[in-house]
Tab-separated table of C-alpha atoms and ligand atoms in Angstrom:
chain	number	residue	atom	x	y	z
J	14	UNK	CA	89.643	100.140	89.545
J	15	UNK	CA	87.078	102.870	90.894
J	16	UNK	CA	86.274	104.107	87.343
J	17	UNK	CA	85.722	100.426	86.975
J	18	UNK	CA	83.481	99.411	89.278
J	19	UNK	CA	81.326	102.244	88.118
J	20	UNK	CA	81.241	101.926	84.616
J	21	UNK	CA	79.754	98.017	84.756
J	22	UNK	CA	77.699	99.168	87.768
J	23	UNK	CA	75.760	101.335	85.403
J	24	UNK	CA	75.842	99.100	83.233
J	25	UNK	CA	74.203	96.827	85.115
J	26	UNK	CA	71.487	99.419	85.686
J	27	UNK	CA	70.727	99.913	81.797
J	28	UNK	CA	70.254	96.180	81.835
J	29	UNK	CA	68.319	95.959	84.865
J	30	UNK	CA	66.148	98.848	84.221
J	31	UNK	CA	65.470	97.386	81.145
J	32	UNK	CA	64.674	93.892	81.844
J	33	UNK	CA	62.505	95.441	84.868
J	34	UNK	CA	59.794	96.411	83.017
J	35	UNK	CA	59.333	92.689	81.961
J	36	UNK	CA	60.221	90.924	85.255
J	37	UNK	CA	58.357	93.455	87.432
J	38	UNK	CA	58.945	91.357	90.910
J	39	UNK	CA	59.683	92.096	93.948
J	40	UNK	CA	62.756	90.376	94.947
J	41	UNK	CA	65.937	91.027	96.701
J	42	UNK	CA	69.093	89.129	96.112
J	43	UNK	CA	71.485	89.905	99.643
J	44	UNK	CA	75.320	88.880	99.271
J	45	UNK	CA	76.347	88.080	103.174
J	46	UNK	CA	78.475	85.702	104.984
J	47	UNK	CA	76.438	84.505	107.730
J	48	UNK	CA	76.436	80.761	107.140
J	49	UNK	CA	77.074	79.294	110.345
J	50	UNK	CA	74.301	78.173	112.254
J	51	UNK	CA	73.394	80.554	114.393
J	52	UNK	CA	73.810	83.383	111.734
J	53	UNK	CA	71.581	81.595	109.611
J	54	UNK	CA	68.995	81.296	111.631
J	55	UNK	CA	69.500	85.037	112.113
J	56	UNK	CA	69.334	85.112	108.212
J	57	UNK	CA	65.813	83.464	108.489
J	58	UNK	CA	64.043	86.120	110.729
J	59	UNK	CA	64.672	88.879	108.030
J	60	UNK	CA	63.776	86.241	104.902
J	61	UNK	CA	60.779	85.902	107.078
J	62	UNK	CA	59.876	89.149	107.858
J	63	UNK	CA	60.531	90.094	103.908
J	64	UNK	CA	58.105	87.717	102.904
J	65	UNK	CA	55.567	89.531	104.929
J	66	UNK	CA	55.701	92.026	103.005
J	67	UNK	CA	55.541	90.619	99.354
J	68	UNK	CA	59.596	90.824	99.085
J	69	UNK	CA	61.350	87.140	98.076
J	70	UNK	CA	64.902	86.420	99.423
J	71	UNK	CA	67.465	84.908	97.085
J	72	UNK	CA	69.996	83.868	99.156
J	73	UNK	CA	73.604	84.817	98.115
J	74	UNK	CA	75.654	83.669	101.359
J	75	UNK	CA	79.655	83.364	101.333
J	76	UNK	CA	80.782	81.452	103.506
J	77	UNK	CA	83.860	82.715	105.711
J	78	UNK	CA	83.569	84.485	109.210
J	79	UNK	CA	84.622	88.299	109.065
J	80	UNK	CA	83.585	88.447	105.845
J	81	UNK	CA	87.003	88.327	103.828
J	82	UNK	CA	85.600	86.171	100.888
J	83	UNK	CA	82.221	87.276	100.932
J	84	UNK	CA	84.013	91.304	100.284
J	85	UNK	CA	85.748	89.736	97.086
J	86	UNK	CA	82.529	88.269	96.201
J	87	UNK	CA	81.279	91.156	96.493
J	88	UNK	CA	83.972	93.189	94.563
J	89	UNK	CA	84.007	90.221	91.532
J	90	UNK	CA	80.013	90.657	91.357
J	91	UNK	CA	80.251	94.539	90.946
J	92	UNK	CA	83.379	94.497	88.731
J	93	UNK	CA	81.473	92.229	86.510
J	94	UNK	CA	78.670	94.611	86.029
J	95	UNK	CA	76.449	92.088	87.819
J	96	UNK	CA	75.765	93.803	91.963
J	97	UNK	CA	73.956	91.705	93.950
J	98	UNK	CA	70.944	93.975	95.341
J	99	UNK	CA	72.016	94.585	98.756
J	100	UNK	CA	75.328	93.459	100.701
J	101	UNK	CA	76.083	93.079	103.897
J	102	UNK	CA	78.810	95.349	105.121
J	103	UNK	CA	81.077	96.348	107.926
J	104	UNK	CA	81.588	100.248	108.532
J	105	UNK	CA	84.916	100.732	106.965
J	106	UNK	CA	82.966	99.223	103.591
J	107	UNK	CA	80.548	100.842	103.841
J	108	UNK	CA	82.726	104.794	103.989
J	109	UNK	CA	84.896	102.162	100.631
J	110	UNK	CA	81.928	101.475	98.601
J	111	UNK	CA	80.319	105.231	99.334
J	112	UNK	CA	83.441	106.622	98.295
J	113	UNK	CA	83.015	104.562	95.007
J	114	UNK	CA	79.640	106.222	94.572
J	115	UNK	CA	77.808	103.062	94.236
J	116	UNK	CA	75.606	103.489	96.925
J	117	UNK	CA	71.642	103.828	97.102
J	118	UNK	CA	70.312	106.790	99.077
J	119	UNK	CA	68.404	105.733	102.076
J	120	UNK	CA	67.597	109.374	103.377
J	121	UNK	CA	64.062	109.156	102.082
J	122	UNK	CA	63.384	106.476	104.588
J	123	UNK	CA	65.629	107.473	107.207
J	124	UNK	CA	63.609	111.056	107.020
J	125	UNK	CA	60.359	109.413	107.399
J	126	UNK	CA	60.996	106.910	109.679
J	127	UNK	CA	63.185	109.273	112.404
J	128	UNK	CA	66.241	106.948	112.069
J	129	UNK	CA	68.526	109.718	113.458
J	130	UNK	CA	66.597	110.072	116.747
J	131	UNK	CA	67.189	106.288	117.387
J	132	UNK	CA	70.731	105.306	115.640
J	133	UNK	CA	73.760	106.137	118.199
J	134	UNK	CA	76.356	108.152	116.605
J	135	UNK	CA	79.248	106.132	116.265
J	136	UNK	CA	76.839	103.764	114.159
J	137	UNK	CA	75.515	106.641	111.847
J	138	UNK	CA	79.282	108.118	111.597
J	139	UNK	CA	79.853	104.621	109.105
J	140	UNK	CA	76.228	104.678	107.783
J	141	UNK	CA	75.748	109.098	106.686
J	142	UNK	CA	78.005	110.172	104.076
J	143	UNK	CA	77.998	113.993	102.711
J	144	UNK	CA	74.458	114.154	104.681
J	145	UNK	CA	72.936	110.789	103.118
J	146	UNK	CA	71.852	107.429	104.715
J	147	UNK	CA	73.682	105.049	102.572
J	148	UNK	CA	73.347	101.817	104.732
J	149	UNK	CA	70.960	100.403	107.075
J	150	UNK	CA	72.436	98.993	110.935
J	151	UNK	CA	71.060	95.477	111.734
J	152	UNK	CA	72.722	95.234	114.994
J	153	UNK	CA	75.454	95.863	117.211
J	154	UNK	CA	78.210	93.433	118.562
J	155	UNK	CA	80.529	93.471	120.533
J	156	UNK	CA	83.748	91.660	119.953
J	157	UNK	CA	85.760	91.781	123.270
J	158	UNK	CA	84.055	88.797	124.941
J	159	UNK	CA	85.525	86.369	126.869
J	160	UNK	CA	83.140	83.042	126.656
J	161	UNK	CA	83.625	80.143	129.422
J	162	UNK	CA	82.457	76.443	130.133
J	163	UNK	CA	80.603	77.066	132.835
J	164	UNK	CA	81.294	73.439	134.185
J	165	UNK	CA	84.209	73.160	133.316
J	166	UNK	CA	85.581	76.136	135.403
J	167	UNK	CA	83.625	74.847	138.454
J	168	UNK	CA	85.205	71.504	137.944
J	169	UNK	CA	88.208	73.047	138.249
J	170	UNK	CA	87.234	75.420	141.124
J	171	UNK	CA	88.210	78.670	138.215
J	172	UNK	CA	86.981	81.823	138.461
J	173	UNK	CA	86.201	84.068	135.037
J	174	UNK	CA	89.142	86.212	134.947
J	175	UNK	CA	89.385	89.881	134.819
J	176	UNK	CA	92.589	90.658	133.450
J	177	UNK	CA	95.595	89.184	131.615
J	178	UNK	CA	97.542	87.874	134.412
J	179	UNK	CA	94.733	86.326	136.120
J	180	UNK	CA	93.461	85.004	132.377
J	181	UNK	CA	97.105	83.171	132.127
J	182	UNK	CA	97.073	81.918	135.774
J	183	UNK	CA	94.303	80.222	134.878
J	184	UNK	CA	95.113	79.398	131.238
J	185	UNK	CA	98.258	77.657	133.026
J	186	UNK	CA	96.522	75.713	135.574
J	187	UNK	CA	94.210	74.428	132.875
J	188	UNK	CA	96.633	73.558	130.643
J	189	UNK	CA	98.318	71.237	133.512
J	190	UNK	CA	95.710	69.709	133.520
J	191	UNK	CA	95.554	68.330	129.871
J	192	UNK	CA	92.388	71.115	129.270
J	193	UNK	CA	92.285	73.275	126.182
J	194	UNK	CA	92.261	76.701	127.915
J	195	UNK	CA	91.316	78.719	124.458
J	196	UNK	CA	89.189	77.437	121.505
J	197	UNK	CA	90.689	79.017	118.588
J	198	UNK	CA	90.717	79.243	114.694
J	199	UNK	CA	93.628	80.449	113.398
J	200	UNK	CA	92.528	82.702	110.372
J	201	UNK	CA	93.899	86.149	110.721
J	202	UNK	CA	90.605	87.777	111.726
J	203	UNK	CA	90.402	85.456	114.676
J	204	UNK	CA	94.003	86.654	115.599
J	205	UNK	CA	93.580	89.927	115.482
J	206	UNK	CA	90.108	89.878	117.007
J	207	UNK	CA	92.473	88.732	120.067
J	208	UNK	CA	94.810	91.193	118.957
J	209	UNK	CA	92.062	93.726	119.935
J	210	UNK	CA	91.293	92.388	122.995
J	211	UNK	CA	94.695	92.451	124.210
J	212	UNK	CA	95.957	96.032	122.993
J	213	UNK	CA	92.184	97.506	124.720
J	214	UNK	CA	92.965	95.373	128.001
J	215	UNK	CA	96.905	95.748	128.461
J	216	UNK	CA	96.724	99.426	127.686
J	217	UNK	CA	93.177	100.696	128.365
J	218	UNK	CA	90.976	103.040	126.062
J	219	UNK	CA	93.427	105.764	125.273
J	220	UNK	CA	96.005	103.624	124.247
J	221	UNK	CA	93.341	101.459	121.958
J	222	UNK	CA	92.112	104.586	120.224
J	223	UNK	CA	96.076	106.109	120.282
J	224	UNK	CA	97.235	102.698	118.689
J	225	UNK	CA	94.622	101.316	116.942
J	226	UNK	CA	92.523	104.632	115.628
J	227	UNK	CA	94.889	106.998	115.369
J	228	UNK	CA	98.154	104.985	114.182
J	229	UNK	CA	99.968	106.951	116.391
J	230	UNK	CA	103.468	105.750	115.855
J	231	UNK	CA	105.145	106.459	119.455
J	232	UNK	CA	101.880	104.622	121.040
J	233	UNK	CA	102.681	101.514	117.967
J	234	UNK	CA	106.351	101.266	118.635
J	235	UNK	CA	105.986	101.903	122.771
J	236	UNK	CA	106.670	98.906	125.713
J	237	UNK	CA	102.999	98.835	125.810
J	238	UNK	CA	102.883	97.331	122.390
J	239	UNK	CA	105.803	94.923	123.069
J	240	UNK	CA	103.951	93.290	126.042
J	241	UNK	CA	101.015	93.144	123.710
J	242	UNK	CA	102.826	90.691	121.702
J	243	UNK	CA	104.183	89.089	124.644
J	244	UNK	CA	101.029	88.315	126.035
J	245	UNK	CA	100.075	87.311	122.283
J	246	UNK	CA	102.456	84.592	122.323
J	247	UNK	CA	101.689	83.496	125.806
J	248	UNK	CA	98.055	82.799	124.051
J	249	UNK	CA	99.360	80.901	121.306
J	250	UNK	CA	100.489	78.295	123.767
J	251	UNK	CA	96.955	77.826	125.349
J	252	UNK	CA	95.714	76.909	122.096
J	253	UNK	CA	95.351	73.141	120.759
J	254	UNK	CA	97.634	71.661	117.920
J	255	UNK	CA	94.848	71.957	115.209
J	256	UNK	CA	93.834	75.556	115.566
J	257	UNK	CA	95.252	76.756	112.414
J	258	UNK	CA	92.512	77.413	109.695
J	259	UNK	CA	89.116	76.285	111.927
J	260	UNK	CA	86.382	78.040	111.247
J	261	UNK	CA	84.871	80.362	114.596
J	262	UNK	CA	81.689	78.596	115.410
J	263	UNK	CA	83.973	74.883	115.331
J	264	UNK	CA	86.167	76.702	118.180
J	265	UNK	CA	82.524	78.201	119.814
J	266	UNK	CA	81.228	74.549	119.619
J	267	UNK	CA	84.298	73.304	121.630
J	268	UNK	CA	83.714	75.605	124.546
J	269	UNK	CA	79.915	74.518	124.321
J	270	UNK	CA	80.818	70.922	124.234
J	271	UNK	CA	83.451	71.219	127.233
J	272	UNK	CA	86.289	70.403	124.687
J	273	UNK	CA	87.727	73.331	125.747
J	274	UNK	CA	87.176	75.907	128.515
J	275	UNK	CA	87.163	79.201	127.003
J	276	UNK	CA	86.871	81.710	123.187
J	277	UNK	CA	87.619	84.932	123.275
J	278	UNK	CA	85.160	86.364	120.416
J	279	UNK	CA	82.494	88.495	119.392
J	280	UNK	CA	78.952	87.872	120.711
J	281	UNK	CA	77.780	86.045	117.516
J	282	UNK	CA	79.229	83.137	119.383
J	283	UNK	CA	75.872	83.734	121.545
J	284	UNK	CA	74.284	82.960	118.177
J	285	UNK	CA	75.714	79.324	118.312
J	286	UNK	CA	74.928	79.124	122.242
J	287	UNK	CA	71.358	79.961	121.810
J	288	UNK	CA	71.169	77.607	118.780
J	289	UNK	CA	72.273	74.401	120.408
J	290	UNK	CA	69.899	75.810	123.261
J	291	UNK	CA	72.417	76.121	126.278
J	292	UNK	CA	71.682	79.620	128.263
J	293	UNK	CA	74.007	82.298	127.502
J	294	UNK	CA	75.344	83.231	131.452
J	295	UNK	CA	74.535	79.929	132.638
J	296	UNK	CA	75.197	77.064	130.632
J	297	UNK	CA	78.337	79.855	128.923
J	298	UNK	CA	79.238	82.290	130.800
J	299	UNK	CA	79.689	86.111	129.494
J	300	UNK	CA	82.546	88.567	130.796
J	301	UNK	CA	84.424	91.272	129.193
J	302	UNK	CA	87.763	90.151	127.871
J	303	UNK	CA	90.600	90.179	130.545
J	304	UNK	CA	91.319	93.674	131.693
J	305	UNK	CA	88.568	95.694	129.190
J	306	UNK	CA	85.654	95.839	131.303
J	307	UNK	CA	84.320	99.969	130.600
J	308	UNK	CA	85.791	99.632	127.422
J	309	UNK	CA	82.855	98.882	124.246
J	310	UNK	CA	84.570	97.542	121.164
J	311	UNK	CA	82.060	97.408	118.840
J	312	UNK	CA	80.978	96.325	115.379
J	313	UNK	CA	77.936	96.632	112.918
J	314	UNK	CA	76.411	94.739	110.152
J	315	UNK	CA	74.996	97.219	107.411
J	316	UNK	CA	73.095	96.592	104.033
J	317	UNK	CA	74.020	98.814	101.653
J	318	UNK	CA	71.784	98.963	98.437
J	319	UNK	CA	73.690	98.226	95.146
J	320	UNK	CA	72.594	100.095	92.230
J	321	UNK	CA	70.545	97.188	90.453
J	322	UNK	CA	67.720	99.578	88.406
J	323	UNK	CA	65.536	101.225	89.325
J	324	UNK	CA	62.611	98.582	89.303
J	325	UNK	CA	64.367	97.823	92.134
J	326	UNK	CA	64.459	100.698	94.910
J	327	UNK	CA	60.697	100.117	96.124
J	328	UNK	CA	62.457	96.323	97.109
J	329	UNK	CA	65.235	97.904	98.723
J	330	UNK	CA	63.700	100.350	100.628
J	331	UNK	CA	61.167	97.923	101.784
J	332	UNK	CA	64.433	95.819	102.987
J	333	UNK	CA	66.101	99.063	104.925
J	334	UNK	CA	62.336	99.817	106.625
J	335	UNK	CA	62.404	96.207	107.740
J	336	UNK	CA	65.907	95.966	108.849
J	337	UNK	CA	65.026	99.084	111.136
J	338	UNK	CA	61.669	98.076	112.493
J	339	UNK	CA	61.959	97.677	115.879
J	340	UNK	CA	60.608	94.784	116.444
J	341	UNK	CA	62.573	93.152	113.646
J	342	UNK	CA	65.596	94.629	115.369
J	343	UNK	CA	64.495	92.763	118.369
J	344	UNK	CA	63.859	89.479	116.830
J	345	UNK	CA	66.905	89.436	114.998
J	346	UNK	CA	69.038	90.276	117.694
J	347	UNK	CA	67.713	87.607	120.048
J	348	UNK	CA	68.869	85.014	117.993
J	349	UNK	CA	72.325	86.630	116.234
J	350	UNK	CA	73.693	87.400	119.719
J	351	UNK	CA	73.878	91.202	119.057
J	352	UNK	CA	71.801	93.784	120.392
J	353	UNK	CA	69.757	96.367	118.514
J	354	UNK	CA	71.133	99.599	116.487
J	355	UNK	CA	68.494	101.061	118.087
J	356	UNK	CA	68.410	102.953	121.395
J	357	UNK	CA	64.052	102.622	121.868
J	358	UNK	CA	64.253	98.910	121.724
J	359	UNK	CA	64.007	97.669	125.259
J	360	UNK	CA	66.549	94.355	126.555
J	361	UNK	CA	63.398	92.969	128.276
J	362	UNK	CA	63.361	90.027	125.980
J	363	UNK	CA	67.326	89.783	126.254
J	364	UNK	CA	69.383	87.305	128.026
J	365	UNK	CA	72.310	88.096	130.783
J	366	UNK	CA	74.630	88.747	128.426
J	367	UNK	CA	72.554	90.825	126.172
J	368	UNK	CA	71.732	93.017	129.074
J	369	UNK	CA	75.122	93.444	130.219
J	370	UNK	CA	76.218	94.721	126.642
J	371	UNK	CA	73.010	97.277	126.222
J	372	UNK	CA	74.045	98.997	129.855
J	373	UNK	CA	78.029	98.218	128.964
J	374	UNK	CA	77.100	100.590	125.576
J	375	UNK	CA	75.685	103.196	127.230
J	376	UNK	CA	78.004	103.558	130.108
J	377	UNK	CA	80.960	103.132	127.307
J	378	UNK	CA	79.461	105.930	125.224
J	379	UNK	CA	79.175	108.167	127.762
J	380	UNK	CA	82.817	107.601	128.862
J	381	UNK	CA	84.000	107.997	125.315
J	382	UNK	CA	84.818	104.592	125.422
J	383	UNK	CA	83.012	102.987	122.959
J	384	UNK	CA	85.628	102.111	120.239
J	385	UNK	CA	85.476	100.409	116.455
J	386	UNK	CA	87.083	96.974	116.428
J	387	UNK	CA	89.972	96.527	114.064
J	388	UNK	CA	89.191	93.367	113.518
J	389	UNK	CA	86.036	93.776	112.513
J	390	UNK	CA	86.366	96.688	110.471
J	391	UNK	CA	85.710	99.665	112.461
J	392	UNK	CA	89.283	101.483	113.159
J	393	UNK	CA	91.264	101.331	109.451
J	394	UNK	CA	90.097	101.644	105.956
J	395	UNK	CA	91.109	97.892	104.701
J	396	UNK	CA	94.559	98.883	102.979
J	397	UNK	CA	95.566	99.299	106.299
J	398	UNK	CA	93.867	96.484	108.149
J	399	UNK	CA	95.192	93.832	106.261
J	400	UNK	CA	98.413	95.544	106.272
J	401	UNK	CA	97.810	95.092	110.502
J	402	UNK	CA	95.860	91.101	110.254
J	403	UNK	CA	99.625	90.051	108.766
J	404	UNK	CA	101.552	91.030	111.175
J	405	UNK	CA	99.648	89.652	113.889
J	406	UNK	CA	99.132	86.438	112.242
J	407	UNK	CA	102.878	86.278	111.566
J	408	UNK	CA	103.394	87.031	115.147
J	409	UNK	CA	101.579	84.088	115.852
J	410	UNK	CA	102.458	81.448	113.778
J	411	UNK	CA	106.207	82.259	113.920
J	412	UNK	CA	108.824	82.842	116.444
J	413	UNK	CA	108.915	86.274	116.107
J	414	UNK	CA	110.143	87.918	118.792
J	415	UNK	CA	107.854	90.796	120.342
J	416	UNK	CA	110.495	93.262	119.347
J	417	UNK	CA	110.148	92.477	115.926
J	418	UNK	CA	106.690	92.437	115.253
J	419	UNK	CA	106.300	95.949	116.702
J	420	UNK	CA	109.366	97.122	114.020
J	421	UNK	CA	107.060	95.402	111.653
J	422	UNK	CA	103.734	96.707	112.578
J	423	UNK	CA	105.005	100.124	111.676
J	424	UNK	CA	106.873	99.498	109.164
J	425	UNK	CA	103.495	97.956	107.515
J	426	UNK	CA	101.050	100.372	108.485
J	427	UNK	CA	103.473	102.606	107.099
J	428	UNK	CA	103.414	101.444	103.857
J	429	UNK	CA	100.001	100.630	103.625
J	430	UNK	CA	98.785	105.013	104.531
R	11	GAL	C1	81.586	89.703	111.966
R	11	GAL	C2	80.158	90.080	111.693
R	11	GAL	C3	79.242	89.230	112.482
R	11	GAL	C4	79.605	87.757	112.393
R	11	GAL	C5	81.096	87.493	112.420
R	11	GAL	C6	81.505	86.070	112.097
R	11	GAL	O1	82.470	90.496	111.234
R	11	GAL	O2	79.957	91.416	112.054
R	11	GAL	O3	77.917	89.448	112.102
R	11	GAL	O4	79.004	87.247	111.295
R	11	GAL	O5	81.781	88.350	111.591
R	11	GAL	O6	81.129	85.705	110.816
């Protein structure tokens, strides 16, 4: 497959370089997946800031949160000899796709432009390979949020809850009531973005990075893990009858419409907030998922550059200066719900919530607590990560006992090293 992929890459770059002299135009085409509607209006700050500088956008979006199908999009397009310009990608692609040697140097820019004073180092860690910028960070989210109704929990005279017990006490009384306690879509990144959340908040930091980064098998197959999966299935029964298959921003717009109370997901939900202009820490209110409070789990969007001719590297390079501008960092990350990959970009212009996760980073990084979400590609190279999103969506669409799904957790991971 890798010999593959790089023989109709170059391919592609005969062609293009060929055709370029022709077509000389500065355009970028950009495979992502962020369709919903706060992503796209995310989307429309850097079409808008391209077209400042003389750079068109051809939109290539696939749709699908977590970016599943847009990654076989992405695969089809380069297998075909046909790479989109740029892609959107989450660390563990990005180390994939560098490994593949597809990627287009960025150190030129990064040199000139000082990115390594300004990009923390767990970000650059996914973006420097062998010494070489080969990806650009938009942003930085953070996926263990807990979102609430704010009305809805004063209705019902709730308090945000700060770990798991307190999270089902309340889940419980809700549910009594005839409430939806969680807005969820089952799709397995949802799960195992909860997944996340529950491993990190049952078991703290070391046992996250024991578990979940290091695959350690006595910290996979320990009691720890087994009341992960209890608590997993507690979950599943705070959920409405129809979760299976909805897409994340339907289950964000149910917590923003009071249909149900609370969505434990990453801050692009703030995206969808902001969009249908409710205030993020009013209207919904922000707190760390149930017992992870300390604790950063974080994920970034890169572009990485596909190698499209080379009539094409001034366009790309213009798209990695913009991406890192600061105050295109700032923009952006108003409206996607993220904060800025940069450190000299100040929250001023951020809401509550945005606040709370630029001080959460830093106090996180200096703990050693900052820690790449599974779920979102950060902690396993994908073999491995899907091998992990089945079991925990078998889990929780089955009667698996707790028991079991650890035995199969490492028998999977297992088979997938
Ligand atoms: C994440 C991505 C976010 C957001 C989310 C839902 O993986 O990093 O930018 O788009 O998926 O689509």
């Amino acid at each position: 497959m890798r010999s593959t992929f790089k023989k109709m890459a170059l391919a592609a770059v005969l062609g293009a370089s060929v055709s370029g002299y022709a077509f000389a135009q500065e355009s970028v085409e950009v495979l992502h997946w962020w369709t919903s509607g706060g992503e796209a209006a995310a989307v429309g700050v850097l079409k808008e800031d391209l077209q400042k500088q003389g750079v068109s956008w051809q939109d290539m979006p696939v749709a699908g949160g977590g970016g599943e199908a847009a990654t076989t999009a992405l695969k089809a397009r380069v297998a075909s000899g046909n790479p989109p310009t740029a892609a959107q990608l989450l660390g563990m692609a990005v180390n994939e796709w560098s490994e593949e040697g597809l990627l287009g140097d960025l150190t030129p820019v990064a040199t000139k432009e000082g990115w390594d004073k300004v990009v923390p180092g767990a970000i650059k860690a996914f973006a420097v390979h062998d010494g070489k910028w080969e990806a650009v960070p938009v942003n930085i989210h953070r996926p263990n949020w807990l979102w609430i109704n704010a009305k809805v929990f004063k209705d019902n005279g709730l308090q945000p809850p700060t770990n798991w017990d307190e999270f089902n006490t309340v889940a419980e009384k809700l549910k009594a009531k005839g409430i939806v306690a969680l807005a969820h879509g089952g799709q397995p990144w949802q799960d195992t973005t909860i997944f996340d959340d529950v491993v990190l908040g049952l078991g703290g930091p070391d046992f996250y990075r024991k578990a979940i980064l290091q695959l350690d098998e006595t910290a996979l197959g320990s009691d720890t893990m087994v009341k992960v999966f209890d608590q997993m299935r507690k979950i599943r029964g705070f959920v409405d009858p129809n979760f299976s298959g909805r897409d994340w921003n339907l289950a964000t717009g149910m917590v923003l419409k009071g249909e149900a109370a609370m969505q434990l997901m990453g801050d692009w939900a703030k995206g969808e907030i902001v969009k249908a202009g409710l205030k993020p820490g009013v209207d919904i209110l922000c707190v760390t998922a149930p017992g992870t409070e300390g604790s950063f789990l974080f994920n970034t969007d890169f572009f990485a550059m596909f190698p499209v001719g080379k009539d094409k590297v001034d366009a790309q390079n213009k798209l990695a200066t913009s991406v890192m501008s600061p105050s295109f960092q700032e923009a952006f990350n108003l409206v996607k719900g993220s904060i800025p990959a940069r450190t000299d970009v100040s929250g001023t212009k951020f809401d509550a919530c945005g606040q709370k996760s630029m001080a959460d980073l830093k106090t996180a990084e200096a703990a050693g607590t900052l820690l790449g979400s599974l779920a979102h590609g950060h902690a396993e190279p994908s073999g491995i990560q899907r091998a992990m999103f089945d079991v925990v969506t078998q889990h929780f669409n089955s009667d698996m006992s707790s028991k079991d799904a650890v035995a199969a957790l490492i028998k999977s991971v297992n088979a997938a090293k």
